[in-house]
Coordinates of C-alpha atoms in Angstrom, one line a residue:
X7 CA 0.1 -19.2 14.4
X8 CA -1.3 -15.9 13.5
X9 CA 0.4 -14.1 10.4
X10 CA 0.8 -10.3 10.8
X11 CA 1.5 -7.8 8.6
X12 CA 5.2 -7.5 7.9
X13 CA 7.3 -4.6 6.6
X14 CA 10.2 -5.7 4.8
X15 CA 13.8 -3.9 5.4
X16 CA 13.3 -0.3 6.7
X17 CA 14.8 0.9 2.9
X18 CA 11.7 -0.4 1.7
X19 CA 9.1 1.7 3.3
X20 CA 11.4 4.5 3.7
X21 CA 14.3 6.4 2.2
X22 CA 17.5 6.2 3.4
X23 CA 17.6 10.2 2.2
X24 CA 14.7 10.2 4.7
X25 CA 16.2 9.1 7.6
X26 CA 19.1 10.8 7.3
X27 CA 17.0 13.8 7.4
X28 CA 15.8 13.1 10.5
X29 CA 18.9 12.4 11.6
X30 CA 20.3 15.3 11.1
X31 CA 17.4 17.4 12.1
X32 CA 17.1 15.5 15.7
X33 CA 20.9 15.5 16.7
X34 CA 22.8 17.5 14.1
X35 CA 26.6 16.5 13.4
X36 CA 29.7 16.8 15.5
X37 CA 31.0 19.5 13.6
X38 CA 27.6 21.1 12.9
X39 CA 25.7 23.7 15.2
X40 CA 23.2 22.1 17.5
X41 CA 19.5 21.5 16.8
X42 CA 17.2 24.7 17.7
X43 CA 15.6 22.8 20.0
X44 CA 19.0 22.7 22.4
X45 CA 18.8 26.5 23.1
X46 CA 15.4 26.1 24.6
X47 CA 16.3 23.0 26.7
X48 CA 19.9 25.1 28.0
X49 CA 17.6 28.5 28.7
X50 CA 15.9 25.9 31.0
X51 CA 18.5 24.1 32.9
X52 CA 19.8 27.0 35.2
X53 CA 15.9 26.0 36.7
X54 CA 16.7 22.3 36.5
X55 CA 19.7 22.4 38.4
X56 CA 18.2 24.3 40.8
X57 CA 15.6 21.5 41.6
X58 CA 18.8 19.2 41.4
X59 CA 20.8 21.2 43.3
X60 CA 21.1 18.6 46.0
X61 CA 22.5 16.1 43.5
X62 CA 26.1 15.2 42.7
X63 CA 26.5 15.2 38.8
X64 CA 27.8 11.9 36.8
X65 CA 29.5 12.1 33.8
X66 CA 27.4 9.2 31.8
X67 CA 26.1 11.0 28.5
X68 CA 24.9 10.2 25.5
X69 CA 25.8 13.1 24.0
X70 CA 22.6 14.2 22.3
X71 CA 22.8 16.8 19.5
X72 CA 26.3 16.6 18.9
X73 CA 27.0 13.1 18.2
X74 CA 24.6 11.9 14.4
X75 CA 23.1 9.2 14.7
X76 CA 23.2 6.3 11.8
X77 CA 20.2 5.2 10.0
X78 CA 19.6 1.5 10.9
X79 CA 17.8 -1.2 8.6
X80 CA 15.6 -3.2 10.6
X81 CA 12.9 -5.8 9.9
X82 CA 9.2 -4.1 11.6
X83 CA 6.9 -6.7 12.6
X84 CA 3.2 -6.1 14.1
X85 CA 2.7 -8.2 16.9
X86 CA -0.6 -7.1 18.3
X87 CA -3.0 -4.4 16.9
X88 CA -5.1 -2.6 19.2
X89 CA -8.6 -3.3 19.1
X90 CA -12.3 -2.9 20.4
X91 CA -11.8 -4.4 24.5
X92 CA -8.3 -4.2 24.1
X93 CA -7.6 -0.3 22.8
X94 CA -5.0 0.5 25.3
X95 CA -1.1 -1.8 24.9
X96 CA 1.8 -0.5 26.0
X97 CA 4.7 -2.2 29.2
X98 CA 5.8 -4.2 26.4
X99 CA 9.0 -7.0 27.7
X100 CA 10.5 -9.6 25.4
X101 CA 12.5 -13.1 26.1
X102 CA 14.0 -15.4 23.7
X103 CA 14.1 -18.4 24.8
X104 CA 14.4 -22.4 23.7
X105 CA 14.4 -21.0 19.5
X106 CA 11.1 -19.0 20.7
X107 CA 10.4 -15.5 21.3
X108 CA 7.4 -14.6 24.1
X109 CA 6.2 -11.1 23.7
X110 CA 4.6 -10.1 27.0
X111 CA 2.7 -6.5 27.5
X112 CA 0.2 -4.6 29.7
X113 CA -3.3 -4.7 28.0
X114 CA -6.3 -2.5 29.2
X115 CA -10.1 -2.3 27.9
X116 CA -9.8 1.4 27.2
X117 CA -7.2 3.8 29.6
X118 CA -3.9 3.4 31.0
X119 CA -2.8 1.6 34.1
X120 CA -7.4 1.2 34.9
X121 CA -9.1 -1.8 36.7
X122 CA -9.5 -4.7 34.0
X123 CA -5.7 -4.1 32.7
X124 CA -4.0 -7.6 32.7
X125 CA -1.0 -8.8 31.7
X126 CA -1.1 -10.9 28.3
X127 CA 1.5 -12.9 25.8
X128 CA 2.1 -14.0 22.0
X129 CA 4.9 -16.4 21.0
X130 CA 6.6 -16.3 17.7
X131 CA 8.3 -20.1 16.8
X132 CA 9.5 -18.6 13.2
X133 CA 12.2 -15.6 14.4
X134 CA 9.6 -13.1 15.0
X135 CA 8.3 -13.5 11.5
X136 CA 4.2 -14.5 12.9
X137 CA 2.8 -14.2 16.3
X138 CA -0.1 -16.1 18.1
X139 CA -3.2 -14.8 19.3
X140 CA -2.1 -13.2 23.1
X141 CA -3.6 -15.0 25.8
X142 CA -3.8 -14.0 29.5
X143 CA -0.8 -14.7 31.8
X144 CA -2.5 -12.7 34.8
X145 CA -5.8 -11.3 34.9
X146 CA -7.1 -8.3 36.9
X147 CA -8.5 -10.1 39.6
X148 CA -5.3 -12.2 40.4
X149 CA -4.9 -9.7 43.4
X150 CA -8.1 -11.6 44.9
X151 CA -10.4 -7.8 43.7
X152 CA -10.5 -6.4 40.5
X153 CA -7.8 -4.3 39.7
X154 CA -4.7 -3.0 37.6
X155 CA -2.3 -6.0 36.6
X156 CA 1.2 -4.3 34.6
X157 CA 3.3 -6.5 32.5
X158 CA 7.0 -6.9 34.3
X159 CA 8.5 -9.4 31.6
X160 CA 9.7 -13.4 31.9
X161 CA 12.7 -14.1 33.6
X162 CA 13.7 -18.1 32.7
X163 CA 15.6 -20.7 34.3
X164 CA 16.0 -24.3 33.3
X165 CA 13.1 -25.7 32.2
X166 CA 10.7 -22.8 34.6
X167 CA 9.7 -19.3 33.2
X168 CA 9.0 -17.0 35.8
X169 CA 6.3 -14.2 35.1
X170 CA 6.4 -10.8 36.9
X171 CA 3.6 -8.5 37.2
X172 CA 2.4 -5.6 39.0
X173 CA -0.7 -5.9 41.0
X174 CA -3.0 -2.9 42.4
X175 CA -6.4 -1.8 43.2
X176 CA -8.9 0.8 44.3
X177 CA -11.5 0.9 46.6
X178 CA -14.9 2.2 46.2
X179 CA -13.8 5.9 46.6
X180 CA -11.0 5.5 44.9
X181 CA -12.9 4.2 42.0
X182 CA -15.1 7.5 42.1
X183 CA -11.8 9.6 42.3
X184 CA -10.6 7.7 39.6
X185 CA -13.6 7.7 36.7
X186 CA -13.2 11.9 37.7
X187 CA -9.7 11.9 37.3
X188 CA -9.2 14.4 34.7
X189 CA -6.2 16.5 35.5
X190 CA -2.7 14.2 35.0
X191 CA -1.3 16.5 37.8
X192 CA -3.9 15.2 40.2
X193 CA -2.6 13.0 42.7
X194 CA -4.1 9.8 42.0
X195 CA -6.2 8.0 44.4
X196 CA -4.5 5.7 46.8
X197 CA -3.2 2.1 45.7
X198 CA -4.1 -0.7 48.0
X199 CA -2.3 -4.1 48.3
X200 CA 0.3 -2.9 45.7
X201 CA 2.8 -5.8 45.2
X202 CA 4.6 -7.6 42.4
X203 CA 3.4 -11.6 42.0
X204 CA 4.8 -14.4 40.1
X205 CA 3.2 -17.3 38.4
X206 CA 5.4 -20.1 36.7
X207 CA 5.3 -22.2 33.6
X208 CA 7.0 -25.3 32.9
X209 CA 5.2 -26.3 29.3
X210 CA 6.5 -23.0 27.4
X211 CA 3.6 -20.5 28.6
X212 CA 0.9 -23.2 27.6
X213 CA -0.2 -23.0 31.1
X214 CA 0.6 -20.7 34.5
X215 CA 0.2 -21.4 37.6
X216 CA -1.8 -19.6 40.4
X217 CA 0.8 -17.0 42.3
X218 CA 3.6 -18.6 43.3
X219 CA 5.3 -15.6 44.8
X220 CA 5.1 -12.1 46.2
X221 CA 7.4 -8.8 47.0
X222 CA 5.0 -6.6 49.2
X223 CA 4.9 -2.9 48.4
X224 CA 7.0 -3.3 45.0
X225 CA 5.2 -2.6 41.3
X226 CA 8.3 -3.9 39.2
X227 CA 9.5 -2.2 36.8
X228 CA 11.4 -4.8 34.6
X229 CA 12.3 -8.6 34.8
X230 CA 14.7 -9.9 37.0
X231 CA 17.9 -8.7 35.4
X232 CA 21.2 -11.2 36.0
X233 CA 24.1 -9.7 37.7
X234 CA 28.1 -10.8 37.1
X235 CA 27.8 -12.9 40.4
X236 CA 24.7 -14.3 38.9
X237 CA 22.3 -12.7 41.5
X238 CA 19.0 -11.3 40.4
X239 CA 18.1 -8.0 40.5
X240 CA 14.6 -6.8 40.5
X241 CA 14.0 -3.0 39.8
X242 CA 11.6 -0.7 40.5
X243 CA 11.0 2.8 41.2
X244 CA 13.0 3.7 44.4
X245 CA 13.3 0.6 46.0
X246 CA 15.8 -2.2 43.6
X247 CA 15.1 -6.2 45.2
X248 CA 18.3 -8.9 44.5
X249 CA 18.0 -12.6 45.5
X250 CA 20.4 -15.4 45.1
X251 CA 17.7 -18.1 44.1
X252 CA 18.5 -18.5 40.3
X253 CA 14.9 -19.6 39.5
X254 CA 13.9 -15.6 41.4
X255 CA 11.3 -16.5 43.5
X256 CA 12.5 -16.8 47.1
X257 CA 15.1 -14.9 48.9
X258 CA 14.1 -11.1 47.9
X259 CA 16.1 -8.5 49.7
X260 CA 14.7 -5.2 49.9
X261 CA 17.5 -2.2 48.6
X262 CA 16.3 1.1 47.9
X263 CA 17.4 4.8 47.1
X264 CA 19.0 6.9 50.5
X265 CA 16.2 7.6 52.9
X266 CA 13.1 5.9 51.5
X267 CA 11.7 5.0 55.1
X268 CA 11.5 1.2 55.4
X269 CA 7.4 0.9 55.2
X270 CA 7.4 2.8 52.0
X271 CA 5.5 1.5 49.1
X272 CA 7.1 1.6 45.5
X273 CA 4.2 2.3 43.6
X274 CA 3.0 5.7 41.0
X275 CA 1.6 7.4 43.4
X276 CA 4.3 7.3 46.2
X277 CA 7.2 8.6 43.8
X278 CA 7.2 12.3 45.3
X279 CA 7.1 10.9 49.0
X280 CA 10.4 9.1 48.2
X281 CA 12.1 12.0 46.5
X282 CA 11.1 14.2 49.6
X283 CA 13.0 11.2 51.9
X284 CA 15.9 12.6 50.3
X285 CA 14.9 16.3 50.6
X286 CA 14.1 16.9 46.7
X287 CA 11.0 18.8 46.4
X288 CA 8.9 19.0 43.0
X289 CA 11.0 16.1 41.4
X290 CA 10.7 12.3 41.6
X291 CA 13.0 9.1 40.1
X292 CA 11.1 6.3 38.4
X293 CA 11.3 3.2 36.2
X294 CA 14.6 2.5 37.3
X295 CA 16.7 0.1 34.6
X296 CA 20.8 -1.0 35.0
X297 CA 23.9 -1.9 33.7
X298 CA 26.7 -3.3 35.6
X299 CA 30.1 -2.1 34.3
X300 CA 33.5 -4.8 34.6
X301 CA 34.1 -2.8 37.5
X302 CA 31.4 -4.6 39.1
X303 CA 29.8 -1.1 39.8
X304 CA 25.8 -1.4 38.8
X305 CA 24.4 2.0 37.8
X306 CA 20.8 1.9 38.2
X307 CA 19.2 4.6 35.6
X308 CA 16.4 6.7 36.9
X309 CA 13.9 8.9 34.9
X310 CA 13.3 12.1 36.1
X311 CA 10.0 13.5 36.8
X312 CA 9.2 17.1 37.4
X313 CA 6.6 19.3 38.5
X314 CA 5.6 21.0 34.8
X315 CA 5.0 24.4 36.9
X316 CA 8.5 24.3 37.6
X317 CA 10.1 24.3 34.7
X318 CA 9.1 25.0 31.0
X319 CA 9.9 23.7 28.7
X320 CA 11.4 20.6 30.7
X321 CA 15.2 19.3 29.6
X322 CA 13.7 15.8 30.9
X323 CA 17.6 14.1 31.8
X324 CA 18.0 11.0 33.4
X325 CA 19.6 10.4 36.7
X326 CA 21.7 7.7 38.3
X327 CA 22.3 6.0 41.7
X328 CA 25.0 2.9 42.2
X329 CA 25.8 0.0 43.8
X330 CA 29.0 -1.3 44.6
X331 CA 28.3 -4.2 47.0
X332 CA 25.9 -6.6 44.3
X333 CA 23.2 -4.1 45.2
X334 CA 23.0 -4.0 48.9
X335 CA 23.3 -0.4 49.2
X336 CA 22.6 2.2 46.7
X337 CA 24.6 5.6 46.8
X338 CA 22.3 8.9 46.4
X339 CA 21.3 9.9 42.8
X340 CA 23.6 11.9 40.5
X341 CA 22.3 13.7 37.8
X342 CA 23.5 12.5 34.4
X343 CA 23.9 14.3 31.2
X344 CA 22.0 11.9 29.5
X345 CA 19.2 13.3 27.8
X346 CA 15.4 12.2 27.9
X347 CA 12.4 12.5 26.6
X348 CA 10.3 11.4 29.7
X349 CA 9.6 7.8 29.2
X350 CA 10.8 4.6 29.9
X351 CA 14.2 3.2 28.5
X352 CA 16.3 0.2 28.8
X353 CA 20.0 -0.6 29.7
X354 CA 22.2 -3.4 29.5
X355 CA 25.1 -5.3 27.9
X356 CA 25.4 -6.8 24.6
X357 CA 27.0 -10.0 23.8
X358 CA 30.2 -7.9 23.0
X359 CA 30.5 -6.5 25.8
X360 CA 29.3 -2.9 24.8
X361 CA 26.5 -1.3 27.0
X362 CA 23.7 -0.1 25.0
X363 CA 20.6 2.3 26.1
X364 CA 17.1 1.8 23.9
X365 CA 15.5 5.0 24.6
X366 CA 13.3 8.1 22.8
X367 CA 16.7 11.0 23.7
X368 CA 15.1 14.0 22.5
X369 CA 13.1 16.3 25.2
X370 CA 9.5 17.6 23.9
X371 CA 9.5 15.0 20.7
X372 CA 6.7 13.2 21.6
X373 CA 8.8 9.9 22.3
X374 CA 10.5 10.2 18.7
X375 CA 13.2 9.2 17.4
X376 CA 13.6 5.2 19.0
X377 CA 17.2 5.6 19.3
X378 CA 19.9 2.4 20.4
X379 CA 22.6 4.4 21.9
X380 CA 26.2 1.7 22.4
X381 CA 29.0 2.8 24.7
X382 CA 32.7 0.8 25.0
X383 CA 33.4 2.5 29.0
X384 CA 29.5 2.8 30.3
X385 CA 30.1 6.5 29.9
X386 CA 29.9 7.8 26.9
X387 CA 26.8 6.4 25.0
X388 CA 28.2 8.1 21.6
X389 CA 27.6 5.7 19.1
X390 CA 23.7 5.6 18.3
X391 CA 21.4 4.6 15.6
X392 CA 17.6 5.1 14.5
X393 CA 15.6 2.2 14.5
X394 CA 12.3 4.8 14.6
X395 CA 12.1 8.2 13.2
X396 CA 7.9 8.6 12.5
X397 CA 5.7 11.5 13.8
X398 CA 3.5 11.3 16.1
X399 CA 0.1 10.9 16.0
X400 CA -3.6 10.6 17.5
X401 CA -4.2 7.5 18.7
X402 CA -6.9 5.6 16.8
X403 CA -8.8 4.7 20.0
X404 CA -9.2 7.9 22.6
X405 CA -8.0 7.2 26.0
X406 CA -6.1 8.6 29.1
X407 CA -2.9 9.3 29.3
X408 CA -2.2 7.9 25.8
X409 CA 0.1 9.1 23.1
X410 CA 3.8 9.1 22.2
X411 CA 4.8 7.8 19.3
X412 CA 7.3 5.1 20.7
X413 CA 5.9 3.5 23.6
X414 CA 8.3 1.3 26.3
X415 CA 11.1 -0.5 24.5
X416 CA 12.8 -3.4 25.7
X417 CA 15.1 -5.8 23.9
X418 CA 16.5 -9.4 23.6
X419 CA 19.5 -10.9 22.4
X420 CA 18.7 -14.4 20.3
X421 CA 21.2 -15.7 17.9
X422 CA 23.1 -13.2 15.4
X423 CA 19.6 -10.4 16.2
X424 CA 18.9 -8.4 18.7
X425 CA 14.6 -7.7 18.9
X426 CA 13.7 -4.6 20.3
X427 CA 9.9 -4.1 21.5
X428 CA 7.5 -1.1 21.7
X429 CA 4.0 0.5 21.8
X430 CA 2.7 2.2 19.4
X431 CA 0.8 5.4 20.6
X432 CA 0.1 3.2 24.1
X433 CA -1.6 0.6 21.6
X434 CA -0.3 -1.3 19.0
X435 CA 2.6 -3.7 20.0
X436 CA 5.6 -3.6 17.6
X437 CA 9.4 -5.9 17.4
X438 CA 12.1 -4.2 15.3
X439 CA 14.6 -7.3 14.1
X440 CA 18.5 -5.6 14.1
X441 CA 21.2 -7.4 12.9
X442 CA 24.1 -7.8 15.6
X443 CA 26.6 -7.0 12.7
X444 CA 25.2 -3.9 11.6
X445 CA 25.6 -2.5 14.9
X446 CA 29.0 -1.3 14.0

């Protein structure tokens, strides 16, 4: 087992007069005026709502800039540093399972989401505390061609983990478009045989096998995440895939946003087209993640994206679309008031019973502050701590569409901690360890 470099308690490397600092400057109090930055993002909305004027509003917030957020000691462990053939890490996913942790993530020779990307893992057997070496769990040419491969977690059942990931590729002139893709506006070139695979493990990741199954025209977005009923539910982008076949699979049913025609494939470039299924122009939903309320309801969390000629600077807040038949049927998005910064974030329940969000919240940051947002109803996401509060900063290694400070995160429950994942600038991979009882 490889020993990284470990950070003791997060009072050690940094004041709590620090963090509170941030804090304050990111959210201000409940009794305080709001952060300067909230004028700019309310100038903007009146535009934002006009793009969304389709949309039905929820009333899920987090209440960004008038809730303060607590500073949160945490244990910060390196897990992977980037490095020369290995310069661009981010998709990070983590599963506890039989007293180990398995740290899976997307890892690319130089630039994001390019042929050569495959998906790779470390295991910690000591809490998190050292991590092996990563080895390969799919390679770039799993598709059959060389490709993209993007890490979509371990889902585990019995004495079987289940790997996801994301397959793509180019062809020839798509290669060309690509190595003179400059603009990130540009539409990218098109993505043939897009599809999510799965290899399985029955020796604790020592071994995979060769693809063991396939959902056509879906790039996955997270694991398989367990309903109340105990059906899986896969998510993507527009299109959300449950299955009753606990080991996840056989059995995929296709569900998807209103109006995404039937042939449509769930991949980056094909976010717009399903937007404009539901007669949205300039705006898209992506990396969908969800949380099932007692109510049995399942609110499936969208990012927004917009067109940046639209609307400057952009308020960046998420949407939502539910499911109250075990996700069968999905009802149109409704715009949230649950702020954003334009990244990936996770939902879900904690042990408790409290639903938490892991997510960057404030719009134009630069994915900074990592904040854990808990809720008691699945409304009001109120109660919210720092686990991240740095600057960011150049990458070390030069590459496309890299940067933001907190990459991705993910979490798992194991024992009395919860482990939260995430990139660092798109290339180091980090777990923050958080005590369950300080989480109150």
């Amino acid at each position: 087992m490889q020993s990284r470099q470990r950070y003791r308690r997060l009072a050690a490397w940094i004041s709590a007069a620090c963090l509170l600092a941030c804090a304050a400057a990111c959210s201000g109090s409940a009794s305080s005026e709001k952060d300067e930055s909230i004028p700019k993002e309310e100038a903007s909305m009146s535009g934002y709502d006009q793009l969304f004027s389709a949309l039905d509003r929820s009333p899920i917030t987090n209440r960004w800039g008038k809730v303060k957020p607590q500073p949160l000691a945490a244990d910060t462990v390196t897990v992977f540093s980037a490095e020369p053939g290995a310069q661009y890490n981010h998709h990070p996913q983590i599963t506890a399972w039989r007293g180990r942790l398995y740290a899976t993530w997307s890892s690319g020779l130089i630039h994001e989401d390019f042929p050569g990307q495959q998906m790779v893992m470390a295991v910690s057997e000591d809490g998190g505390d050292s991590w092996s070496s990563p080895t390969v769990v799919a390679d770039s040419t799993i598709g059959g061609q060389p490709g993209v491969v993007t890490n979509a977690g371990i889902h585990t059942f019995e004495d079987t983990m289940v790997a996801y990931y994301s397959y793509y590729r180019y062809d020839e002139q798509g290669m060309q478009l690509l190595e003179d893709y400059t603009d990130s506006r540009s539409p990218l070139p098109e993505q043939l045989d897009a599809h999510t695979g799965m290899r399985i493990s029955r020796d604790g990741g020592e071994t995979w096998s060769e693809p063991a199954g396939r959902i056509d025209r879906l790039t996955a977005n997270l694991c398989p995440q367990r309903l109340q009923n105990g059906r899986l539910l896969l998510p993507g982008h527009a299109t959300f895939f449950t299955t009753d076949d606990p080991l996840g699979l056989t059995g995929w049913e296709r569900g998807s946003l209103p109006g995404v025609p039937a042939g449509y494939t769930d991949s980056p470039n094909g976010l717009y087209a399903a937007a404009q299924a539901m007669k949205l122009e300039g705006v898209a939903f992506c990396e969908a993640s969800c949380y099932q309320t007692a109510d049995g309801v399942i609110h499936m969390m969208l990012r927004t994206l917009i067109d940046a000629d639209r609307i400057s600077p952009n308020p960046y807040i998420l949407a939502v679309s539910e499911s109250r038949d075990q996700g069968n049927s999905w009802s149109k998005p409704m715009l949230t008031q649950f702020s954003d910064c334009g990244s990936k974030c996770q939902f879900g329940t904690l042990p408790d019973g409290r639903y938490f969000c892991i997510s960057c919240p404030q719009p134009g940051s630069g994915r900074t502050p990592l904040v854990l947002a808990l809720s008691e109803d699945g409304v009001v996401f109120d109660q919210q701590f720092i686990i991240g509060s740095g600057k960011e900063h150049p990458p070390r290694y030069p590459g496309r569409h890299k940067g933001g400070l907190y990459g991705y995160p993910t979490c798992a429950v194991s024992g009395d901690m919860l482990y939260v994942i995430y990139s660092l600038e798109k290339e180091d991979i980090v777990v923050s360890r958080i005590r369950l009882e300080d989480l109150r």
